mmCIF file of C-alpha atoms in Angstrom:
data_model
loop_
_atom_site.group_PDB
_atom_site.id
_atom_site.type_symbol
_atom_site.label_atom_id
_atom_site.label_comp_id
_atom_site.label_asym_id
_atom_site.label_seq_id
_atom_site.Cartn_x
_atom_site.Cartn_y
_atom_site.Cartn_z
ATOM 1 C CA MET A 912 -12.219 -14.599 72.322
ATOM 2 C CA LYS A 913 -13.213 -13.018 68.974
ATOM 3 C CA ARG A 914 -15.563 -15.276 66.770
ATOM 4 C CA THR A 915 -14.915 -14.921 63.125
ATOM 5 C CA LEU A 916 -17.356 -15.320 60.243
ATOM 6 C CA THR A 917 -16.586 -19.031 59.838
ATOM 7 C CA SER A 918 -17.491 -19.721 63.578
ATOM 8 C CA PHE A 919 -20.983 -18.178 62.988
ATOM 9 C CA CYS A 920 -21.604 -19.533 59.412
ATOM 10 C CA PHE A 921 -19.397 -22.781 58.988
ATOM 11 C CA SER A 922 -22.534 -24.919 59.426
ATOM 12 C CA LEU A 923 -24.741 -22.504 57.074
ATOM 13 C CA ALA A 924 -22.057 -22.691 54.413
ATOM 14 C CA VAL A 925 -22.159 -26.577 54.098
ATOM 15 C CA GLY A 926 -25.719 -26.647 54.310
ATOM 16 C CA LEU A 927 -26.295 -24.003 51.724
ATOM 17 C CA SER A 928 -24.080 -25.793 49.191
ATOM 18 C CA LEU A 929 -26.796 -28.239 48.946
ATOM 19 C CA LEU A 930 -29.055 -25.510 47.859
ATOM 20 C CA ALA A 931 -26.998 -24.623 44.844
ATOM 21 C CA THR A 932 -28.435 -24.535 41.427
ATOM 22 C CA PRO A 933 -26.886 -25.995 38.321
ATOM 23 C CA ALA A 934 -24.615 -23.184 36.525
ATOM 24 C CA ASN A 935 -26.586 -24.000 33.252
ATOM 25 C CA ALA A 936 -29.997 -22.931 34.832
ATOM 26 C CA GLN A 937 -31.726 -20.243 32.453
ATOM 27 C CA LEU A 938 -33.185 -17.093 33.706
ATOM 28 C CA ARG A 939 -35.488 -14.989 31.104
ATOM 29 C CA SER A 940 -35.158 -11.264 31.119
ATOM 30 C CA GLN A 941 -37.614 -9.296 29.074
ATOM 31 C CA GLY A 942 -38.215 -12.387 26.970
ATOM 32 C CA LYS A 943 -34.716 -13.300 26.237
ATOM 33 C CA VAL A 944 -32.460 -16.199 27.788
ATOM 34 C CA LEU A 945 -29.865 -14.671 30.020
ATOM 35 C CA THR A 946 -26.129 -16.325 29.069
ATOM 36 C CA ASP A 947 -23.143 -16.230 31.156
ATOM 37 C CA GLN A 948 -21.755 -13.294 29.112
ATOM 38 C CA PRO A 949 -24.684 -11.191 27.735
ATOM 39 C CA THR A 950 -24.244 -9.212 24.644
ATOM 40 C CA GLN A 951 -25.998 -6.222 26.366
ATOM 41 C CA GLU A 952 -26.688 -4.887 29.764
ATOM 42 C CA PRO A 953 -29.845 -6.760 30.941
ATOM 43 C CA ASP A 954 -32.712 -5.029 31.883
ATOM 44 C CA LEU A 955 -34.650 -6.172 35.170
ATOM 45 C CA PHE A 956 -37.490 -8.559 34.245
ATOM 46 C CA LEU A 957 -41.237 -8.234 33.131
ATOM 47 C CA ALA A 958 -43.590 -8.457 35.714
ATOM 48 C CA ASP A 959 -45.109 -11.730 36.062
ATOM 49 C CA PRO A 960 -48.997 -11.597 36.238
ATOM 50 C CA LEU A 961 -48.948 -15.020 37.975
ATOM 51 C CA VAL A 962 -47.272 -13.618 41.121
ATOM 52 C CA ASP A 963 -48.826 -11.226 43.744
ATOM 53 C CA TYR A 964 -45.469 -9.505 44.614
ATOM 54 C CA ALA A 965 -46.777 -7.666 47.811
ATOM 55 C CA GLU A 966 -48.570 -10.850 49.175
ATOM 56 C CA GLU A 967 -45.474 -13.081 48.593
ATOM 57 C CA MET A 968 -43.560 -10.400 50.700
ATOM 58 C CA ARG A 969 -46.206 -10.498 53.291
ATOM 59 C CA LYS A 970 -46.092 -14.199 53.547
ATOM 60 C CA PHE A 971 -42.170 -14.144 53.728
ATOM 61 C CA VAL A 972 -42.176 -11.797 56.517
ATOM 62 C CA GLN A 973 -44.996 -13.817 58.361
ATOM 63 C CA GLY A 974 -43.099 -16.743 58.010
ATOM 64 C CA ILE A 975 -39.720 -15.436 59.739
ATOM 65 C CA ALA A 976 -41.951 -14.090 62.450
ATOM 66 C CA LYS A 977 -43.332 -17.350 63.143
ATOM 67 C CA TYR A 978 -40.000 -19.329 62.946
ATOM 68 C CA GLY A 979 -38.344 -16.459 65.379
ATOM 69 C CA ARG A 980 -41.439 -16.858 67.953
ATOM 70 C CA GLN A 981 -40.716 -20.869 67.881
ATOM 71 C CA PHE A 982 -37.642 -20.195 69.729
ATOM 72 C CA LYS A 983 -38.633 -17.105 71.664
ATOM 73 C CA ARG A 984 -42.249 -16.159 72.234
ATOM 74 C CA ASP A 985 -41.565 -12.419 72.405
ATOM 75 C CA PHE A 986 -39.413 -12.326 69.665
ATOM 76 C CA LEU A 987 -39.770 -8.940 68.041
ATOM 77 C CA VAL A 988 -40.225 -8.541 64.362
ATOM 78 C CA ILE A 989 -40.138 -4.699 62.996
ATOM 79 C CA VAL A 990 -40.186 -3.946 59.172
ATOM 80 C CA ASN A 991 -38.080 -0.995 57.820
ATOM 81 C CA ASP A 992 -39.740 1.114 55.172
ATOM 82 C CA GLY A 993 -42.817 -1.271 54.559
ATOM 83 C CA THR A 994 -45.833 0.825 54.620
ATOM 84 C CA GLY A 995 -46.978 -0.397 51.193
ATOM 85 C CA LEU A 996 -47.543 -3.766 52.621
ATOM 86 C CA LEU A 997 -49.921 -2.694 55.324
ATOM 87 C CA THR A 998 -53.143 -2.537 53.029
ATOM 88 C CA GLN A 999 -53.962 -4.985 50.185
ATOM 89 C CA ILE A 1000 -56.470 -4.766 47.300
ATOM 90 C CA VAL A 1001 -59.737 -6.674 48.094
ATOM 91 C CA ASP A 1002 -61.511 -5.569 45.081
ATOM 92 C CA ILE A 1003 -59.340 -5.733 41.748
ATOM 93 C CA ASP A 1004 -62.108 -3.894 39.528
ATOM 94 C CA GLN A 1005 -62.656 -1.107 41.681
ATOM 95 C CA GLN A 1006 -59.278 -0.960 43.027
ATOM 96 C CA ILE A 1007 -60.806 -0.973 46.749
ATOM 97 C CA SER A 1008 -57.985 -1.616 49.654
ATOM 98 C CA ALA A 1009 -58.102 -2.751 52.909
ATOM 99 C CA PRO A 1010 -55.748 -3.207 56.033
ATOM 100 C CA SER A 1011 -53.742 -6.515 55.780
ATOM 101 C CA SER A 1012 -54.738 -7.749 59.306
ATOM 102 C CA VAL A 1013 -52.811 -10.968 59.315
ATOM 103 C CA PHE A 1014 -49.530 -9.314 57.982
ATOM 104 C CA MET A 1015 -49.915 -6.615 60.655
ATOM 105 C CA LYS A 1016 -50.601 -9.164 63.578
ATOM 106 C CA SER A 1017 -47.322 -10.759 62.852
ATOM 107 C CA LEU A 1018 -45.478 -7.317 63.352
ATOM 108 C CA ASP A 1019 -44.457 -5.584 66.543
ATOM 109 C CA GLY A 1020 -43.722 -2.304 64.870
ATOM 110 C CA ILE A 1021 -42.564 -0.381 61.716
ATOM 111 C CA ILE A 1022 -39.774 1.858 60.967
ATOM 112 C CA GLN A 1023 -40.582 4.931 58.685
ATOM 113 C CA PRO A 1024 -37.296 6.392 57.297
ATOM 114 C CA ALA A 1025 -37.177 10.077 56.197
ATOM 115 C CA LEU A 1026 -40.543 11.036 57.570
ATOM 116 C CA SER A 1027 -39.035 14.790 58.104
ATOM 117 C CA TYR A 1028 -35.440 14.631 56.882
ATOM 118 C CA GLY A 1029 -33.436 12.516 54.288
ATOM 119 C CA LYS A 1030 -35.892 11.690 51.644
ATOM 120 C CA GLU A 1031 -34.068 13.529 49.054
ATOM 121 C CA GLY A 1032 -30.591 13.416 50.643
ATOM 122 C CA PHE A 1033 -28.940 13.699 54.105
ATOM 123 C CA GLY A 1034 -30.213 16.848 56.058
ATOM 124 C CA VAL A 1035 -32.691 17.769 53.191
ATOM 125 C CA PRO A 1036 -36.199 18.325 54.449
ATOM 126 C CA THR A 1037 -38.904 15.923 53.120
ATOM 127 C CA ASP A 1038 -41.500 17.237 50.862
ATOM 128 C CA LYS A 1039 -44.742 18.173 52.482
ATOM 129 C CA LYS A 1040 -46.874 16.110 50.468
ATOM 130 C CA GLU A 1041 -44.804 13.162 50.547
ATOM 131 C CA GLN A 1042 -44.763 13.470 54.331
ATOM 132 C CA GLU A 1043 -48.535 13.602 54.288
ATOM 133 C CA GLU A 1044 -48.685 10.592 52.171
ATOM 134 C CA MET A 1045 -46.475 8.627 54.629
ATOM 135 C CA LEU A 1046 -48.511 9.955 57.747
ATOM 136 C CA ALA A 1047 -51.841 8.460 55.977
ATOM 137 C CA ASP A 1048 -50.138 5.073 55.731
ATOM 138 C CA LEU A 1049 -48.786 5.042 59.249
ATOM 139 C CA LYS A 1050 -52.216 5.944 60.788
ATOM 140 C CA VAL A 1051 -53.094 2.625 59.250
ATOM 141 C CA ALA A 1052 -50.330 0.812 61.363
ATOM 142 C CA ARG A 1053 -50.898 2.884 64.501
ATOM 143 C CA ASP A 1054 -54.771 2.105 64.395
ATOM 144 C CA ALA A 1055 -53.812 -1.447 64.220
ATOM 145 C CA GLY A 1056 -51.783 -1.351 67.356
ATOM 146 C CA LEU A 1057 -48.059 -1.175 65.678
ATOM 147 C CA ARG A 1058 -45.401 0.874 67.262
ATOM 148 C CA ILE A 1059 -44.175 3.388 64.829
ATOM 149 C CA PHE A 1060 -40.571 4.354 64.752
ATOM 150 C CA THR A 1061 -39.242 7.177 62.600
ATOM 151 C CA LEU A 1062 -35.725 7.250 61.230
ATOM 152 C CA ASP A 1063 -34.558 10.670 59.970
ATOM 153 C CA TYR A 1064 -31.356 11.844 58.784
ATOM 154 C CA ALA A 1065 -29.919 15.250 59.771
ATOM 155 C CA SER A 1066 -26.902 16.562 61.656
ATOM 156 C CA LYS A 1067 -27.778 20.001 62.478
ATOM 157 C CA PRO A 1068 -29.579 20.410 66.085
ATOM 158 C CA VAL A 1069 -32.124 22.841 64.704
ATOM 159 C CA ASP A 1070 -32.959 20.245 62.137
ATOM 160 C CA ILE A 1071 -32.767 17.288 64.592
ATOM 161 C CA ASP A 1072 -35.192 18.937 67.092
ATOM 162 C CA LYS A 1073 -37.741 19.665 64.438
ATOM 163 C CA ALA A 1074 -37.812 15.969 63.306
ATOM 164 C CA LEU A 1075 -38.143 14.709 66.839
ATOM 165 C CA ARG A 1076 -40.904 17.166 67.931
ATOM 166 C CA PHE A 1077 -42.849 16.303 64.533
ATOM 167 C CA SER A 1078 -42.395 12.381 65.381
ATOM 168 C CA MET A 1079 -43.656 12.823 69.150
ATOM 169 C CA LYS A 1080 -46.355 15.146 67.963
ATOM 170 C CA HIS A 1081 -47.742 12.018 66.113
ATOM 171 C CA ASN A 1082 -46.902 9.604 69.269
ATOM 172 C CA PHE A 1083 -44.143 8.117 67.135
ATOM 173 C CA VAL A 1084 -40.770 6.894 68.687
ATOM 174 C CA PRO A 1085 -37.994 9.182 66.737
ATOM 175 C CA TYR A 1086 -34.378 8.616 66.083
ATOM 176 C CA VAL A 1087 -32.410 11.119 63.962
ATOM 177 C CA ALA A 1088 -29.389 9.416 62.576
ATOM 178 C CA PRO A 1089 -26.029 11.380 62.075
ATOM 179 C CA GLY A 1090 -25.459 9.561 58.402
ATOM 180 C CA MET A 1091 -27.062 7.458 55.922
ATOM 181 C CA GLY A 1092 -26.240 4.138 54.971
ATOM 182 C CA PHE A 1093 -22.815 2.725 56.145
ATOM 183 C CA ASN A 1094 -22.295 6.400 57.143
ATOM 184 C CA ASN A 1095 -24.638 5.760 60.017
ATOM 185 C CA ASN A 1096 -21.513 4.714 61.804
ATOM 186 C CA LYS A 1097 -21.304 6.458 65.237
ATOM 187 C CA LEU A 1098 -23.236 7.573 68.195
ATOM 188 C CA PRO A 1099 -25.349 10.792 67.773
ATOM 189 C CA ASN A 1100 -24.100 13.662 69.774
ATOM 190 C CA TRP A 1101 -27.447 15.462 69.661
ATOM 191 C CA PRO A 1102 -29.619 15.430 71.920
ATOM 192 C CA LYS A 1103 -26.938 14.595 74.435
ATOM 193 C CA ARG A 1104 -29.023 11.965 75.930
ATOM 194 C CA PRO A 1105 -31.790 9.854 74.709
ATOM 195 C CA LEU A 1106 -35.503 11.515 74.894
ATOM 196 C CA HIS A 1107 -37.580 10.196 77.740
ATOM 197 C CA GLU A 1108 -34.641 8.563 79.242
ATOM 198 C CA ASN A 1109 -35.687 5.995 81.725
ATOM 199 C CA SER A 1110 -34.586 3.218 84.123
ATOM 200 C CA HIS A 1111 -37.393 0.925 83.185
ATOM 201 C CA THR A 1112 -37.214 -2.736 81.669
ATOM 202 C CA ILE A 1113 -38.549 -2.729 78.289
ATOM 203 C CA SER A 1114 -40.221 -6.114 77.595
ATOM 204 C CA ASN A 1115 -42.210 -5.250 74.270
ATOM 205 C CA ALA A 1116 -42.181 -2.825 71.605
ATOM 206 C CA GLY A 1117 -45.062 -0.670 73.315
ATOM 207 C CA LEU A 1118 -42.917 0.307 76.287
ATOM 208 C CA VAL A 1119 -40.125 1.651 74.028
ATOM 209 C CA LYS A 1120 -39.826 5.365 74.167
ATOM 210 C CA ASN A 1121 -36.526 5.827 72.428
ATOM 211 C CA TYR A 1122 -34.427 3.852 70.294
ATOM 212 C CA LEU A 1123 -30.720 3.783 68.528
ATOM 213 C CA LEU A 1124 -29.852 2.484 65.091
ATOM 214 C CA VAL A 1125 -26.601 1.795 63.911
ATOM 215 C CA ASN A 1126 -25.585 0.404 60.544
ATOM 216 C CA ASP A 1127 -21.901 0.190 60.765
ATOM 217 C CA SER A 1128 -20.343 -0.500 63.959
ATOM 218 C CA SER A 1129 -16.747 -0.998 62.741
ATOM 219 C CA ARG A 1130 -15.890 2.629 63.188
ATOM 220 C CA ILE A 1131 -16.836 2.637 66.849
ATOM 221 C CA GLY A 1132 -13.754 0.182 68.058
ATOM 222 C CA SER A 1133 -13.445 -3.383 68.548
ATOM 223 C CA ALA A 1134 -16.502 -5.513 68.851
ATOM 224 C CA GLU A 1135 -16.046 -5.327 72.823
ATOM 225 C CA GLU A 1136 -15.467 -1.723 72.768
ATOM 226 C CA TYR A 1137 -18.632 -1.100 70.601
ATOM 227 C CA ALA A 1138 -20.773 -3.202 72.856
ATOM 228 C CA MET A 1139 -19.568 -1.472 76.011
ATOM 229 C CA LYS A 1140 -20.432 1.976 74.344
ATOM 230 C CA ILE A 1141 -23.741 0.810 73.431
ATOM 231 C CA HIS A 1142 -24.018 -0.627 77.148
ATOM 232 C CA ASN A 1143 -23.056 3.085 78.528
ATOM 233 C CA THR A 1144 -26.322 4.353 76.948
ATOM 234 C CA ASN A 1145 -29.849 4.260 78.351
ATOM 235 C CA TYR A 1146 -31.795 3.663 74.868
ATOM 236 C CA ASP A 1147 -34.902 1.705 75.570
ATOM 237 C CA MET A 1148 -33.938 -0.366 72.197
ATOM 238 C CA VAL A 1149 -30.667 -0.997 70.202
ATOM 239 C CA VAL A 1150 -30.789 -1.865 66.494
ATOM 240 C CA THR A 1151 -27.587 -3.039 65.105
ATOM 241 C CA ASN A 1152 -25.842 -5.086 62.348
ATOM 242 C CA VAL A 1153 -25.018 -8.708 62.792
ATOM 243 C CA PHE A 1154 -21.395 -8.366 61.539
ATOM 244 C CA HIS A 1155 -18.609 -6.144 62.972
ATOM 245 C CA HIS A 1156 -16.090 -5.157 60.280
ATOM 246 C CA ARG A 1157 -18.390 -7.429 57.983
ATOM 247 C CA ALA A 1158 -16.636 -10.510 59.131
ATOM 248 C CA GLN A 1159 -16.689 -10.778 62.918
ATOM 249 C CA VAL A 1160 -20.052 -11.565 64.912
ATOM 250 C CA PHE A 1161 -20.480 -10.051 68.270
ATOM 251 C CA GLY A 1162 -20.933 -13.262 70.185
ATOM 252 C CA PRO A 1163 -23.471 -13.797 72.979
ATOM 253 C CA HIS A 1164 -21.422 -12.233 75.448
ATOM 254 C CA ASN A 1165 -21.244 -8.801 73.604
ATOM 255 C CA VAL A 1166 -24.999 -9.255 72.534
ATOM 256 C CA ARG A 1167 -25.748 -9.721 76.398
ATOM 257 C CA THR A 1168 -23.675 -6.575 77.183
ATOM 258 C CA MET A 1169 -25.543 -4.420 74.908
ATOM 259 C CA GLN A 1170 -28.949 -5.586 76.388
ATOM 260 C CA TYR A 1171 -28.403 -3.927 79.615
ATOM 261 C CA LYS A 1172 -28.836 0.082 79.870
ATOM 262 C CA LYS A 1173 -26.146 1.987 81.846
ATOM 263 C CA LEU A 1174 -28.809 2.183 84.754
ATOM 264 C CA GLY A 1175 -29.027 -1.692 84.537
ATOM 265 C CA ALA A 1176 -32.398 -2.345 83.301
ATOM 266 C CA ARG A 1177 -32.922 -4.790 80.522
ATOM 267 C CA ARG A 1178 -33.670 -3.766 76.907
ATOM 268 C CA PRO A 1179 -34.117 -5.566 73.510
ATOM 269 C CA VAL A 1180 -31.271 -5.538 71.015
ATOM 270 C CA LEU A 1181 -32.416 -6.330 67.448
ATOM 271 C CA ALA A 1182 -30.333 -7.312 64.488
ATOM 272 C CA GLN A 1183 -30.685 -6.027 61.100
ATOM 273 C CA MET A 1184 -31.344 -8.339 58.189
ATOM 274 C CA ASP A 1185 -31.825 -7.616 54.424
ATOM 275 C CA ILE A 1186 -34.375 -10.080 52.936
ATOM 276 C CA GLY A 1187 -34.897 -8.359 49.555
ATOM 277 C CA THR A 1188 -31.376 -8.518 48.322
ATOM 278 C CA ALA A 1189 -28.325 -10.667 48.066
ATOM 279 C CA TYR A 1190 -25.140 -9.076 49.253
ATOM 280 C CA ALA A 1191 -21.871 -10.383 47.293
ATOM 281 C CA GLY A 1192 -19.698 -10.121 50.245
ATOM 282 C CA ALA A 1193 -22.224 -12.101 52.707
ATOM 283 C CA TYR A 1194 -21.285 -15.420 54.171
ATOM 284 C CA TYR A 1195 -23.744 -17.329 51.991
ATOM 285 C CA TRP A 1196 -22.527 -15.794 48.797
ATOM 286 C CA LYS A 1197 -20.750 -18.716 46.554
ATOM 287 C CA PRO A 1198 -17.880 -17.928 44.179
ATOM 288 C CA ASP A 1199 -19.716 -19.062 41.066
ATOM 289 C CA TRP A 1200 -23.051 -17.168 41.767
ATOM 290 C CA LYS A 1201 -23.864 -14.525 39.013
ATOM 291 C CA MET A 1202 -26.890 -13.299 37.598
ATOM 292 C CA GLY A 1203 -29.016 -16.230 36.762
ATOM 293 C CA ASN A 1204 -27.015 -18.657 38.636
ATOM 294 C CA PRO A 1205 -28.693 -19.552 41.061
ATOM 295 C CA PRO A 1206 -31.930 -18.980 39.054
ATOM 296 C CA TRP A 1207 -33.490 -16.709 41.752
ATOM 297 C CA LEU A 1208 -30.618 -14.592 41.572
ATOM 298 C CA LEU A 1209 -31.283 -11.345 39.405
ATOM 299 C CA ASP A 1210 -29.465 -8.471 38.382
ATOM 300 C CA LEU A 1211 -27.868 -5.694 40.598
ATOM 301 C CA ALA A 1212 -30.252 -3.583 42.676
ATOM 302 C CA PRO A 1213 -30.811 -0.018 41.892
ATOM 303 C CA ASN A 1214 -27.914 2.323 42.924
ATOM 304 C CA SER A 1215 -25.790 -0.839 44.052
ATOM 305 C CA SER A 1216 -22.442 -2.396 43.037
ATOM 306 C CA ASP A 1217 -22.847 -5.436 45.328
ATOM 307 C CA ARG A 1218 -26.195 -6.190 46.063
ATOM 308 C CA TYR A 1219 -28.377 -8.382 43.848
ATOM 309 C CA LEU A 1220 -32.107 -8.367 43.556
ATOM 310 C CA VAL A 1221 -33.637 -11.665 44.189
ATOM 311 C CA LYS A 1222 -36.821 -13.569 43.654
ATOM 312 C CA TYR A 1223 -37.513 -13.411 47.324
ATOM 313 C CA TRP A 1224 -40.706 -15.844 47.068
ATOM 314 C CA HIS A 1225 -38.327 -18.551 45.660
ATOM 315 C CA PRO A 1226 -37.953 -21.547 48.340
ATOM 316 C CA SER A 1227 -34.146 -21.611 48.062
ATOM 317 C CA TRP A 1228 -33.622 -17.989 48.880
ATOM 318 C CA GLN A 1229 -36.109 -18.262 51.716
ATOM 319 C CA GLN A 1230 -34.217 -21.391 53.257
ATOM 320 C CA ILE A 1231 -31.027 -19.031 53.329
ATOM 321 C CA ILE A 1232 -33.061 -16.581 55.459
ATOM 322 C CA TYR A 1233 -34.981 -18.907 57.834
ATOM 323 C CA GLY A 1234 -36.490 -22.221 58.552
ATOM 324 C CA ASN A 1235 -33.499 -24.512 59.353
ATOM 325 C CA ASN A 1236 -30.552 -24.565 61.736
ATOM 326 C CA MET A 1237 -28.269 -23.360 58.789
ATOM 327 C CA SER A 1238 -30.286 -20.149 58.052
ATOM 328 C CA PHE A 1239 -29.473 -16.660 58.974
ATOM 329 C CA MET A 1240 -32.234 -16.359 61.271
ATOM 330 C CA TYR A 1241 -31.050 -19.421 63.225
ATOM 331 C CA GLY A 1242 -27.669 -17.783 63.714
ATOM 332 C CA ILE A 1243 -29.371 -14.521 64.936
ATOM 333 C CA ILE A 1244 -31.431 -16.427 67.500
ATOM 334 C CA LYS A 1245 -28.356 -18.277 68.816
ATOM 335 C CA GLU A 1246 -26.435 -15.290 69.150
ATOM 336 C CA GLY A 1247 -29.028 -14.199 71.538
ATOM 337 C CA TYR A 1248 -30.870 -11.084 69.859
ATOM 338 C CA ASP A 1249 -34.277 -10.301 70.935
ATOM 339 C CA GLY A 1250 -35.577 -9.773 67.425
ATOM 340 C CA VAL A 1251 -34.932 -8.371 63.852
ATOM 341 C CA VAL A 1252 -35.639 -5.366 61.838
ATOM 342 C CA LEU A 1253 -36.190 -6.695 58.217
ATOM 343 C CA ASN A 1254 -34.662 -4.440 55.491
ATOM 344 C CA GLY A 1255 -35.496 -4.859 51.878
ATOM 345 C CA VAL A 1256 -39.146 -5.504 52.030
ATOM 346 C CA ASN A 1257 -40.009 -2.636 49.836
ATOM 347 C CA VAL A 1258 -38.406 -4.372 46.906
ATOM 348 C CA TYR A 1259 -41.633 -5.991 46.000
ATOM 349 C CA ASP A 1260 -42.788 -2.518 44.301
ATOM 350 C CA LEU A 1261 -39.834 -2.747 41.825
ATOM 351 C CA PHE A 1262 -41.208 -5.981 40.766
ATOM 352 C CA ALA A 1263 -44.727 -4.803 40.680
ATOM 353 C CA ASN A 1264 -43.794 -1.593 38.969
ATOM 354 C CA PRO A 1265 -40.510 -2.306 36.753
ATOM 355 C CA GLU A 1266 -40.762 0.474 34.723
#
């Protein structure tokens, strides 16, 4: 039987209504109070010198990881595009940085997008200088014992092969997606089979030799059809969205189907979750929400028409994400996922450098 968005989130919606903030709450942007009908297009916000944006994001991720592992000791936590959080300033005057060991110990891996292709657009090679900078950051994570996953974007076999070789040269786990964003909505047709395909049971991120990541499953049939198509592959790890057709959850039975390779071995299935922006179509979104109401809801994220930046360090936003049985994380855990891939962690840089 299909499970609807309501079946997944009814209890969440009831609980989250308690977290709503009065409509007359004020939000200041560039020193001005935002009203319901601003006279001009509002800017982002001025950086608050009292907030360490990077450290607040680290603590947020650490809290999510701790919460997940209360339910499942080997719950996997992987961050997407978060290399800037791997080091922190230890001497402000001399701008000396060091690895953030506590943060990295809370993670199982990190996904680096566009290492070889996709930084400037689908199928476009990444600039060599930017590639070298990424590699320097990834070396910090690799030396700390994190599993490094690369996520490139290309469709030509020659480009895909080049990206795969470059990633494997550095002992990373590669995947080349056939589309970007919601256009990553199908299984790849090249290479024909996963690299290093195997029949091994995968119990931790260190054993993963290949993986699959799908952003939009709605183009791959019904929830049951999608789950079966994933089952009929031998990828070591699968990363998928929680919602099918943006309204239907897969349900534990379909998650369970995806957790087994075609060869029969068990593998982890991870759910994607954006913790840096609020989506206007999400189950937690309320009809009266708008910029400044609740007070942690800011203006639209860059290049988006339906995602809003949030004060991710605000307790009310964090309670939506994790920490109680009405949170997003609780729903993911109850669906049976083996872990999460956290998107949106790099928004901290927008706050730290609003210019």
